[in-house]
JSON list of C-alpha atoms in Angstrom, two decimals:
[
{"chain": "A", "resi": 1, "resn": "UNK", "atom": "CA", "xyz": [105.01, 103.25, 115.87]},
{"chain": "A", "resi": 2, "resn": "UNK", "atom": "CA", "xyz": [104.38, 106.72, 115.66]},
{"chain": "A", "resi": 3, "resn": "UNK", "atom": "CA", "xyz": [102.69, 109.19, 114.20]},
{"chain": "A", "resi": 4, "resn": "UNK", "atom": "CA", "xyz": [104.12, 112.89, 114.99]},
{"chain": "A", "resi": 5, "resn": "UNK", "atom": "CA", "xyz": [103.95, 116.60, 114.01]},
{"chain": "A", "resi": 6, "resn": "UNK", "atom": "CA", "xyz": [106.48, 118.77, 113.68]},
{"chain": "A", "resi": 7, "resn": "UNK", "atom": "CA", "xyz": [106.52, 123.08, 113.31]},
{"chain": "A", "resi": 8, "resn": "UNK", "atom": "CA", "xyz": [109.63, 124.53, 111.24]},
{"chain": "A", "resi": 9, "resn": "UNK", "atom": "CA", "xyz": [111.14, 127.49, 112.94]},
{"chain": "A", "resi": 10, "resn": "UNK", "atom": "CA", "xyz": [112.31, 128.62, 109.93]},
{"chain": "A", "resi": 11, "resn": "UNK", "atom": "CA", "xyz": [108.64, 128.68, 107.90]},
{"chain": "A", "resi": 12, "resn": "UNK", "atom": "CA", "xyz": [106.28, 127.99, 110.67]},
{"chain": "A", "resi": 13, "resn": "UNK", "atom": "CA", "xyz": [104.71, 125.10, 108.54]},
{"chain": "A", "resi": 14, "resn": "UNK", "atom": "CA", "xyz": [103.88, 121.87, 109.86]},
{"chain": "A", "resi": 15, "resn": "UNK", "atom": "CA", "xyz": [104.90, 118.39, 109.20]},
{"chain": "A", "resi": 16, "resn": "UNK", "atom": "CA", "xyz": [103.26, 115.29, 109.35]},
{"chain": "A", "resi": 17, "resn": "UNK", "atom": "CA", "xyz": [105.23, 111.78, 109.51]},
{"chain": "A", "resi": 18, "resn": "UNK", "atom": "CA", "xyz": [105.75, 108.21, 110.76]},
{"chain": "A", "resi": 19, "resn": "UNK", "atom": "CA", "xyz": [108.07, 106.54, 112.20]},
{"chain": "A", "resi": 20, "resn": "UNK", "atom": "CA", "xyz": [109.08, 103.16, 114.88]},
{"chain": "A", "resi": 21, "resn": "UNK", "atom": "CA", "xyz": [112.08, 105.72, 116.57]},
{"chain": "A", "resi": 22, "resn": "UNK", "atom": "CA", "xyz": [111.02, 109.32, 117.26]},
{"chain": "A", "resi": 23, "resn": "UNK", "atom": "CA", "xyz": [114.07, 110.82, 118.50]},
{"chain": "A", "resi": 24, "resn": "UNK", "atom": "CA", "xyz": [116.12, 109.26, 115.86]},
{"chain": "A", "resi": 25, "resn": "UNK", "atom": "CA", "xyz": [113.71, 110.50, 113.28]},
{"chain": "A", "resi": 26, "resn": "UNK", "atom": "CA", "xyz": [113.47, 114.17, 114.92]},
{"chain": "A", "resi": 27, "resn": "UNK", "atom": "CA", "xyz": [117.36, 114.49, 114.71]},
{"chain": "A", "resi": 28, "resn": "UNK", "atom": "CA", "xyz": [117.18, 113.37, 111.40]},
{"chain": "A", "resi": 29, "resn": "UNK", "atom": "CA", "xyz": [114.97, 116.13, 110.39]},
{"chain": "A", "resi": 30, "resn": "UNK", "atom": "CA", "xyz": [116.90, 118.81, 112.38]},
{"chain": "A", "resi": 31, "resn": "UNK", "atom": "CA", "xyz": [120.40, 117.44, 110.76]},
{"chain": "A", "resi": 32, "resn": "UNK", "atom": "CA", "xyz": [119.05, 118.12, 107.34]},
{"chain": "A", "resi": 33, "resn": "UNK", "atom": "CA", "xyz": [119.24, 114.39, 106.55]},
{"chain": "A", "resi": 34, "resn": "UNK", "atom": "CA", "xyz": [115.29, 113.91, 105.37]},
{"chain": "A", "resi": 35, "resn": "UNK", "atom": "CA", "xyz": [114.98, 115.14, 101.96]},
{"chain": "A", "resi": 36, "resn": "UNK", "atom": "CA", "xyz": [111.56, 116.29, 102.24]},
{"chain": "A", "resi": 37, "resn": "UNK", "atom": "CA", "xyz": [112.40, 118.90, 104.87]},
{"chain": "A", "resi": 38, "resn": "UNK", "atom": "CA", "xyz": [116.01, 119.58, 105.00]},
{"chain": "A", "resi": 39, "resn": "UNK", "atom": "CA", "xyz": [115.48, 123.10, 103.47]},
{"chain": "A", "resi": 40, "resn": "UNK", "atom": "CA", "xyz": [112.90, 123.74, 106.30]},
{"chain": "A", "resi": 41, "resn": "UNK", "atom": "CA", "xyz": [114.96, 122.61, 109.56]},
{"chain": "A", "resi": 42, "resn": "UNK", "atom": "CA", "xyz": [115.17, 123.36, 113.01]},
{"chain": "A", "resi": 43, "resn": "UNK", "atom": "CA", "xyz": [111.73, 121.49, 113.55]},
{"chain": "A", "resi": 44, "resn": "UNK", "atom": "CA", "xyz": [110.27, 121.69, 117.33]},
{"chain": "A", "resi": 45, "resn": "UNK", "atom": "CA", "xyz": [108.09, 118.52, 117.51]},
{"chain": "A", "resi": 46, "resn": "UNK", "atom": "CA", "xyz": [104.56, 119.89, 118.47]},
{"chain": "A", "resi": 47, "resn": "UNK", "atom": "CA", "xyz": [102.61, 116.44, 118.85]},
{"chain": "A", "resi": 48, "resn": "UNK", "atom": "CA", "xyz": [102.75, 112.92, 118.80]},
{"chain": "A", "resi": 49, "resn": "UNK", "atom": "CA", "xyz": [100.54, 109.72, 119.06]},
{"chain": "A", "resi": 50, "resn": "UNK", "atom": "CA", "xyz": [101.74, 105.92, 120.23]},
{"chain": "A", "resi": 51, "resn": "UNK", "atom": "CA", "xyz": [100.39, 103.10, 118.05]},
{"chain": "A", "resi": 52, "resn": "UNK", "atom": "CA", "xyz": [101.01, 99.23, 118.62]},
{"chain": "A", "resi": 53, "resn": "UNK", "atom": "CA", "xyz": [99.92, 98.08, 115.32]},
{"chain": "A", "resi": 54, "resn": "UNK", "atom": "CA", "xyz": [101.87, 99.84, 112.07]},
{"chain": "A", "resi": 55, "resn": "UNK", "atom": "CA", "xyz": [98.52, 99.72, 110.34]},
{"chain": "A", "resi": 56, "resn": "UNK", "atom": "CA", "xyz": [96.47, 101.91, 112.51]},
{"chain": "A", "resi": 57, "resn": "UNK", "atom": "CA", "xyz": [99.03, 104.22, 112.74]},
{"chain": "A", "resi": 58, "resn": "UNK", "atom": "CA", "xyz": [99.48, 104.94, 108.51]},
{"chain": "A", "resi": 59, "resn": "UNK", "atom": "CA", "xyz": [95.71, 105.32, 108.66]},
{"chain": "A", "resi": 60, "resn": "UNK", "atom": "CA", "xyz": [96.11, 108.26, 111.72]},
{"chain": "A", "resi": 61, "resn": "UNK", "atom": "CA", "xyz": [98.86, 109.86, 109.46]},
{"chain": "A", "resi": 62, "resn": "UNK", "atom": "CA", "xyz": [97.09, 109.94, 106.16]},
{"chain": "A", "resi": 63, "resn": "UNK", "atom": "CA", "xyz": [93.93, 111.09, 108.45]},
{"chain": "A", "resi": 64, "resn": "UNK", "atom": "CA", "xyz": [95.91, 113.87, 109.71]},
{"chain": "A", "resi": 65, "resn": "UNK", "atom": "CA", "xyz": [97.27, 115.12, 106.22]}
]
């Protein structure tokens, strides 16, 4: 699991998710495909953190919003 932040090129806002695939999710985002950001793509991924347990990793992202 992880927990990563991503910059829009287009707003220069960041953007703070979860996932279990990271490249799969960050071509997602720059395809347009997640609804909360498709108005906002290309995304350059800016930072990211490796969690074994799904758990500890929701309570990094809500930490980091």
């Amino acid at each position: 699991n992880y927990v990563y932040i991503l910059i829009s090129k287009r707003d220069f806002k960041r953007y703070i998710g979860l996932t279990n695939n990271l490249n799969r999710r960050l071509n997602l985002h720059n395809s347009g495909k997640v609804q909360a950001t498709k108005n906002r793509k290309p995304f350059e991924l800016i930072y990211y953190e490796e969690f074994e347990d799904r758990i500890d990793a929701v309570k990094r992202e809500k930490f980091l919003r």
